Short mmCIF file of C-alpha atoms in Angstrom, two decimals:
data_model
loop_
_atom_site.label_atom_id
_atom_site.label_comp_id
_atom_site.label_asym_id
_atom_site.label_seq_id
_atom_site.Cartn_x
_atom_site.Cartn_y
_atom_site.Cartn_z
CA MET A 271 -65.75 47.58 -88.89
CA GLN A 272 -63.00 46.85 -91.71
CA GLN A 273 -64.49 43.45 -91.98
CA ILE A 274 -67.91 44.85 -92.06
CA SER A 275 -66.78 47.40 -95.02
CA ASP A 276 -65.31 44.81 -96.90
CA TYR A 277 -68.27 42.67 -96.89
CA LEU A 278 -70.47 45.75 -98.12
CA THR A 279 -67.36 46.06 -100.81
CA LEU A 280 -68.40 42.79 -102.22
CA ILE A 281 -71.93 43.74 -102.95
CA LYS A 282 -70.89 46.45 -105.77
CA PHE A 283 -73.76 48.70 -104.15
CA ARG A 284 -73.04 51.50 -106.41
CA VAL A 285 -73.09 49.30 -109.79
CA ASN A 286 -76.14 47.62 -108.42
CA SER A 287 -78.17 50.37 -107.38
CA LEU A 288 -78.96 51.27 -111.15
CA VAL A 289 -80.18 47.58 -111.19
CA LEU A 290 -82.56 48.34 -108.07
CA PHE A 291 -83.57 51.61 -109.63
CA THR A 292 -84.44 49.58 -112.86
CA THR A 293 -86.35 46.95 -110.98
CA ALA A 294 -88.44 49.62 -109.69
CA ILE A 295 -89.21 51.24 -112.62
CA GLY A 296 -90.81 47.77 -113.68
CA MET A 297 -92.95 48.12 -110.59
CA ILE A 298 -93.91 51.83 -111.20
CA LEU A 299 -94.81 50.81 -114.90
CA ALA A 300 -97.07 48.06 -113.21
CA ALA A 301 -98.88 50.10 -111.17
CA GLY A 302 -99.65 52.66 -113.57
CA ASP A 303 -101.06 49.91 -115.84
CA LEU A 304 -103.10 48.31 -113.13
CA GLY A 305 -104.11 51.73 -111.25
CA ILE A 306 -102.70 50.45 -107.99
CA SER A 307 -101.86 52.95 -105.43
CA LEU A 308 -97.74 53.23 -104.86
CA ALA A 309 -98.38 53.10 -101.07
CA ALA A 310 -99.65 50.02 -101.44
CA LEU A 311 -96.99 47.91 -103.21
CA PRO A 312 -94.82 45.35 -101.56
CA TRP A 313 -91.74 47.79 -102.16
CA LEU A 314 -89.40 46.52 -99.03
CA THR A 315 -90.53 43.03 -99.99
CA VAL A 316 -89.62 43.14 -103.88
CA LEU A 317 -86.44 45.51 -103.63
CA GLY A 318 -85.26 43.66 -100.40
CA PHE A 319 -85.41 40.05 -101.93
CA VAL A 320 -84.13 41.36 -105.37
CA ALA A 321 -81.18 43.36 -103.93
CA CYS A 322 -80.04 39.86 -101.87
CA GLY A 323 -80.10 38.04 -105.49
CA VAL A 324 -77.90 40.75 -107.28
CA PHE A 325 -75.55 41.74 -104.37
CA GLY A 326 -74.82 37.71 -104.15
CA ALA A 327 -74.06 37.76 -107.89
CA ALA A 328 -71.95 40.39 -107.37
CA ALA A 329 -70.05 38.93 -104.48
CA PHE A 330 -69.59 35.79 -106.52
CA ASN A 331 -67.95 38.02 -109.23
CA MET A 332 -65.81 39.34 -106.30
CA ALA A 333 -64.92 36.28 -105.57
CA PHE A 334 -64.24 34.62 -108.56
CA GLU A 335 -62.13 37.32 -110.07
CA GLY A 336 -59.81 37.85 -106.86
CA ASP A 337 -56.90 36.53 -109.08
CA VAL A 338 -57.62 38.83 -111.93
CA ASP A 339 -58.49 41.87 -109.65
CA GLY A 340 -55.17 41.62 -108.26
CA LEU A 341 -53.30 42.46 -111.66
CA MET A 342 -55.48 45.89 -112.35
CA SER A 343 -54.77 48.89 -110.15
CA ARG A 344 -58.19 50.10 -109.79
CA THR A 345 -59.13 46.74 -108.26
CA CYS A 346 -56.43 45.41 -106.43
CA ARG A 347 -57.45 46.77 -103.46
CA ARG A 348 -60.69 45.06 -103.33
CA PRO A 349 -60.90 42.59 -100.45
CA VAL A 350 -60.45 39.41 -102.10
CA PRO A 351 -57.13 40.22 -103.89
CA ALA A 352 -55.92 42.27 -100.96
CA GLY A 353 -56.45 38.97 -99.02
CA ARG A 354 -58.84 40.62 -96.36
CA ILE A 355 -61.76 38.05 -97.36
CA ALA A 356 -60.63 34.62 -98.33
CA PRO A 357 -62.46 33.36 -101.49
CA SER A 358 -64.55 30.68 -99.77
CA HIS A 359 -65.97 33.05 -97.30
CA ALA A 360 -67.05 35.20 -100.39
CA TYR A 361 -68.66 32.38 -102.29
CA ILE A 362 -70.60 31.32 -98.97
CA PHE A 363 -71.93 34.93 -98.65
CA SER A 364 -72.47 34.82 -102.15
CA ALA A 365 -75.02 31.73 -102.20
CA ILE A 366 -76.89 32.43 -99.03
CA LEU A 367 -77.79 35.94 -100.60
CA CYS A 368 -78.67 34.41 -103.74
CA VAL A 369 -80.94 31.77 -101.88
CA ILE A 370 -82.47 34.36 -99.66
CA GLY A 371 -83.00 36.55 -102.85
CA VAL A 372 -84.85 33.83 -105.03
CA ALA A 373 -86.67 31.98 -102.05
CA GLY A 374 -87.97 34.92 -100.88
CA LEU A 375 -89.24 36.21 -103.97
CA LEU A 376 -90.49 32.40 -104.52
CA LEU A 377 -92.61 32.47 -101.16
CA THR A 378 -93.85 36.15 -100.79
CA ILE A 379 -94.18 37.20 -104.34
CA GLY A 380 -94.51 34.47 -107.25
CA ALA A 381 -92.78 32.28 -109.33
CA LEU A 382 -92.20 34.14 -112.13
CA ALA A 383 -90.19 37.21 -110.64
CA ALA A 384 -88.39 34.70 -108.87
CA CYS A 385 -87.80 32.70 -112.14
CA LEU A 386 -86.51 36.25 -113.56
CA LEU A 387 -84.05 36.68 -110.88
CA ALA A 388 -82.65 33.19 -110.82
CA ILE A 389 -81.95 33.25 -114.56
CA ALA A 390 -80.64 36.45 -114.01
CA ILE A 391 -78.27 35.57 -111.24
CA LEU A 392 -77.04 32.48 -113.58
CA ILE A 393 -76.41 34.65 -116.42
CA TYR A 394 -74.24 37.05 -114.53
CA THR A 395 -72.17 34.01 -112.42
CA ALA A 396 -71.85 31.35 -114.42
CA VAL A 397 -72.30 32.50 -118.17
CA TYR A 398 -70.91 35.90 -117.89
CA THR A 399 -68.26 35.58 -114.94
CA ALA A 400 -67.32 31.97 -114.72
CA TRP A 401 -67.30 31.22 -118.50
CA LEU A 402 -67.55 34.28 -121.37
CA LYS A 403 -65.52 36.89 -119.44
CA ARG A 404 -61.84 35.26 -120.00
CA THR A 405 -62.89 33.70 -123.32
CA THR A 406 -64.62 36.26 -125.72
CA PRO A 407 -64.97 39.68 -126.44
CA GLN A 408 -68.65 39.53 -126.51
CA ASN A 409 -68.71 38.47 -122.96
CA ILE A 410 -70.34 41.83 -121.94
CA VAL A 411 -72.77 41.75 -124.96
CA ILE A 412 -74.16 38.08 -123.76
CA GLY A 413 -74.07 38.83 -119.73
CA GLY A 414 -75.64 42.17 -120.08
CA GLY A 415 -78.78 39.86 -120.30
CA ALA A 416 -78.51 39.92 -116.48
CA GLY A 417 -79.29 43.74 -115.91
CA ALA A 418 -81.96 43.57 -118.68
CA LEU A 419 -84.08 41.46 -116.65
CA ALA A 420 -84.24 43.84 -113.80
CA PRO A 421 -87.53 45.77 -115.09
CA LEU A 422 -89.07 42.46 -116.17
CA ILE A 423 -88.75 41.39 -112.47
CA GLY A 424 -90.21 44.44 -111.15
CA TYR A 425 -93.05 44.32 -113.43
CA SER A 426 -93.73 40.58 -113.04
CA ALA A 427 -93.58 40.76 -109.30
CA ILE A 428 -96.58 43.12 -109.24
CA THR A 429 -98.65 41.63 -112.37
CA ASP A 430 -97.47 38.10 -112.19
CA GLU A 431 -97.27 38.54 -115.97
CA LEU A 432 -95.12 40.60 -118.59
CA SER A 433 -95.99 43.06 -121.18
CA LEU A 434 -94.33 45.18 -124.45
CA THR A 435 -93.32 47.96 -122.30
CA PRO A 436 -91.10 46.44 -119.33
CA ILE A 437 -89.88 43.94 -122.44
CA ALA A 438 -88.72 47.27 -124.83
CA LEU A 439 -86.81 48.80 -121.54
CA GLY A 440 -85.15 45.53 -121.01
CA VAL A 441 -84.05 45.34 -124.89
CA ALA A 442 -82.75 48.84 -124.10
CA ILE A 443 -80.42 48.17 -121.02
CA PHE A 444 -79.29 45.07 -123.09
CA LEU A 445 -78.44 47.03 -125.64
CA TRP A 446 -76.87 49.99 -123.32
CA THR A 447 -74.57 47.75 -121.08
CA PRO A 448 -71.66 47.13 -124.16
CA PRO A 449 -71.21 50.96 -124.82
CA HIS A 450 -71.15 51.58 -121.08
CA PHE A 451 -68.61 49.07 -120.51
CA TRP A 452 -66.80 49.51 -123.55
CA THR A 453 -66.02 52.99 -122.76
CA LEU A 454 -64.57 52.09 -119.50
CA ALA A 455 -62.33 49.74 -121.27
CA LEU A 456 -61.08 52.11 -123.78
CA TYR A 457 -59.20 54.08 -121.01
CA HIS A 458 -58.44 50.99 -119.08
CA GLU A 459 -56.96 49.35 -122.06
CA ASP A 460 -53.48 48.57 -120.47
CA GLU A 461 -55.06 46.70 -116.98
CA TYR A 462 -57.29 44.38 -119.05
CA ALA A 463 -54.62 43.45 -121.11
CA ARG A 464 -52.26 43.14 -118.15
CA ALA A 465 -55.03 40.97 -116.66
CA LYS A 466 -55.78 38.48 -120.04
CA ILE A 467 -59.77 40.14 -120.25
CA PRO A 468 -60.36 40.18 -124.08
CA MET A 469 -62.28 43.11 -123.76
CA MET A 470 -63.11 44.19 -127.30
CA ASN A 471 -60.85 47.35 -127.54
CA ASN A 472 -58.17 44.62 -126.76
CA ILE A 473 -59.02 42.32 -129.91
CA ILE A 474 -60.19 44.69 -132.72
CA GLY A 475 -58.10 47.93 -131.82
CA PRO A 476 -59.66 51.17 -129.95
CA LEU A 477 -61.06 52.59 -133.47
CA LYS A 478 -63.04 49.81 -134.24
CA THR A 479 -64.47 49.53 -130.52
CA ALA A 480 -65.26 53.43 -130.65
CA ARG A 481 -67.33 52.49 -133.78
CA GLN A 482 -69.18 49.53 -131.90
CA ILE A 483 -69.79 51.79 -129.40
CA PHE A 484 -71.30 54.53 -131.07
CA PHE A 485 -73.61 51.85 -133.29
CA TYR A 486 -74.53 50.07 -129.97
CA THR A 487 -75.46 53.45 -128.61
CA LEU A 488 -77.78 54.43 -131.49
CA LEU A 489 -79.43 51.48 -131.14
CA THR A 490 -80.15 51.85 -127.13
CA ALA A 491 -81.11 55.33 -127.84
CA LEU A 492 -84.02 53.74 -130.71
CA ALA A 493 -84.97 51.32 -128.05
CA ILE A 494 -85.33 53.53 -125.36
CA ILE A 495 -87.73 55.77 -127.61
CA TYR A 496 -89.82 52.57 -128.44
CA ALA A 497 -90.07 52.00 -124.76
CA GLY A 498 -91.55 55.38 -124.41
CA ILE A 499 -93.62 55.34 -127.21
CA SER A 500 -95.21 51.84 -125.96
CA ALA A 501 -95.57 53.31 -122.18
CA GLY A 502 -97.63 55.86 -124.21
CA LEU A 503 -95.85 59.11 -123.46
CA THR A 504 -96.42 62.50 -125.09
CA TRP A 505 -94.43 63.84 -128.01
CA VAL A 506 -93.13 66.32 -125.43
CA VAL A 507 -91.66 63.41 -123.44
CA LEU A 508 -90.30 61.76 -126.50
CA LEU A 509 -88.51 64.71 -127.75
CA GLN A 510 -86.77 64.78 -124.26
CA LEU A 511 -85.79 61.10 -124.54
CA GLY A 512 -84.34 62.20 -128.31
CA PHE A 513 -82.32 65.05 -127.02
CA PHE A 514 -80.70 63.15 -123.89
CA SER A 515 -80.00 60.39 -126.59
CA ALA A 516 -78.31 62.70 -128.93
CA LEU A 517 -76.00 64.38 -126.07
CA TRP A 518 -75.06 60.78 -125.65
CA LEU A 519 -74.38 59.88 -129.14
CA GLY A 520 -72.11 63.02 -129.17
CA LEU A 521 -69.86 62.24 -127.12
CA CYS A 522 -69.52 58.36 -128.50
CA LEU A 523 -69.05 60.14 -131.85
CA ARG A 524 -66.48 62.96 -130.48
CA THR A 525 -64.52 59.68 -129.11
CA TRP A 526 -64.86 57.91 -132.22
CA TRP A 527 -63.16 60.95 -134.11
CA ALA A 528 -60.41 61.47 -131.59
CA LEU A 529 -59.02 57.79 -132.20
CA HIS A 530 -59.56 58.48 -136.08
CA LYS A 531 -57.52 61.28 -135.95
CA ASN A 532 -55.00 59.68 -133.64
CA LYS A 533 -55.40 62.56 -131.07
CA ALA A 534 -56.20 62.14 -127.14
CA PHE A 535 -59.35 60.34 -126.61
CA GLU A 536 -59.26 59.72 -122.70
CA GLY A 537 -61.06 62.95 -121.65
CA THR A 538 -63.69 62.58 -124.02
CA ALA A 539 -64.08 58.53 -123.27
CA LYS A 540 -64.97 59.00 -119.45
CA LYS A 541 -67.37 61.94 -120.24
CA GLY A 542 -68.87 59.39 -122.46
CA PHE A 543 -69.03 56.64 -119.69
CA ARG A 544 -70.34 59.10 -117.26
CA MET A 545 -73.04 60.04 -119.62
CA SER A 546 -73.95 56.74 -120.10
CA ILE A 547 -74.69 56.08 -116.28
CA PHE A 548 -76.98 59.77 -116.41
CA PHE A 549 -78.39 58.75 -119.58
CA LEU A 550 -79.87 55.38 -118.19
CA PHE A 551 -81.14 57.34 -115.16
CA ILE A 552 -82.93 60.08 -116.65
CA THR A 553 -84.38 58.50 -119.63
CA CYS A 554 -85.91 55.95 -117.14
CA SER A 555 -86.85 58.60 -114.94
CA LEU A 556 -88.66 60.44 -117.96
CA ILE A 557 -90.53 57.04 -119.02
CA ILE A 558 -92.20 56.88 -115.55
CA PHE A 559 -93.01 60.30 -114.87
CA GLY A 560 -94.31 60.64 -118.47
CA HIS A 561 -96.38 57.43 -117.96
CA ALA A 562 -97.61 58.51 -114.72
#
């Protein structure tokens, strides 16, 4: 049971549940556009193979970063740095899941969705994990492209094509990723410094990073509202998108102001991190319900 639990830890289910959620958003948008009954969609097939792909990418990340994870208190108990799973076993587990995910989509759904999933896996494993994360503070900016493809994968799995709304939603998720992770890095600054990971706040300082967080959040809010407009939402729903955007922006501004005044910012930063997750969930939910 311990070994099963350890392998489940490798897939980062809580983090990747957002990826699966936004993949489902793309499928629902496609269903609404085509007038297809949701009951007729290949939900389990698409989400099952996408899950294999993203879980496999997460396992690669865990295997590759075992040395770094061992230096940080919040990650040192993970299976690889704790020695409960050998890195080679984690790599094999990762490869099996990734192959199943991409090949499964290719054989049962279509080439476009499978190619998009393969690109997302490559961005997260080769570009972000193996290359950028330890070399540049722009790591998470570029690495955000992996998660941004999720709604496009879901949409293309149903339609075998792409359209403006899932692309706009993908852009919003791409812009959402940096402020989400930079806020986390703000109150784990010492750990990232000890692990020699060049997060933005370790390079340009917390105050300038807070300013970057605010502006990226503002761009995310504009992108999510544009996605709502392209989905044909009513002004009532668009106002709701604006309201939740304002809540998140307010927390970002409070963190920026606290740092500017040399006051304690950790509490506000943690609220901002949790709000970023809630923001993505609630705004995507508003888009699909408003679209329906």
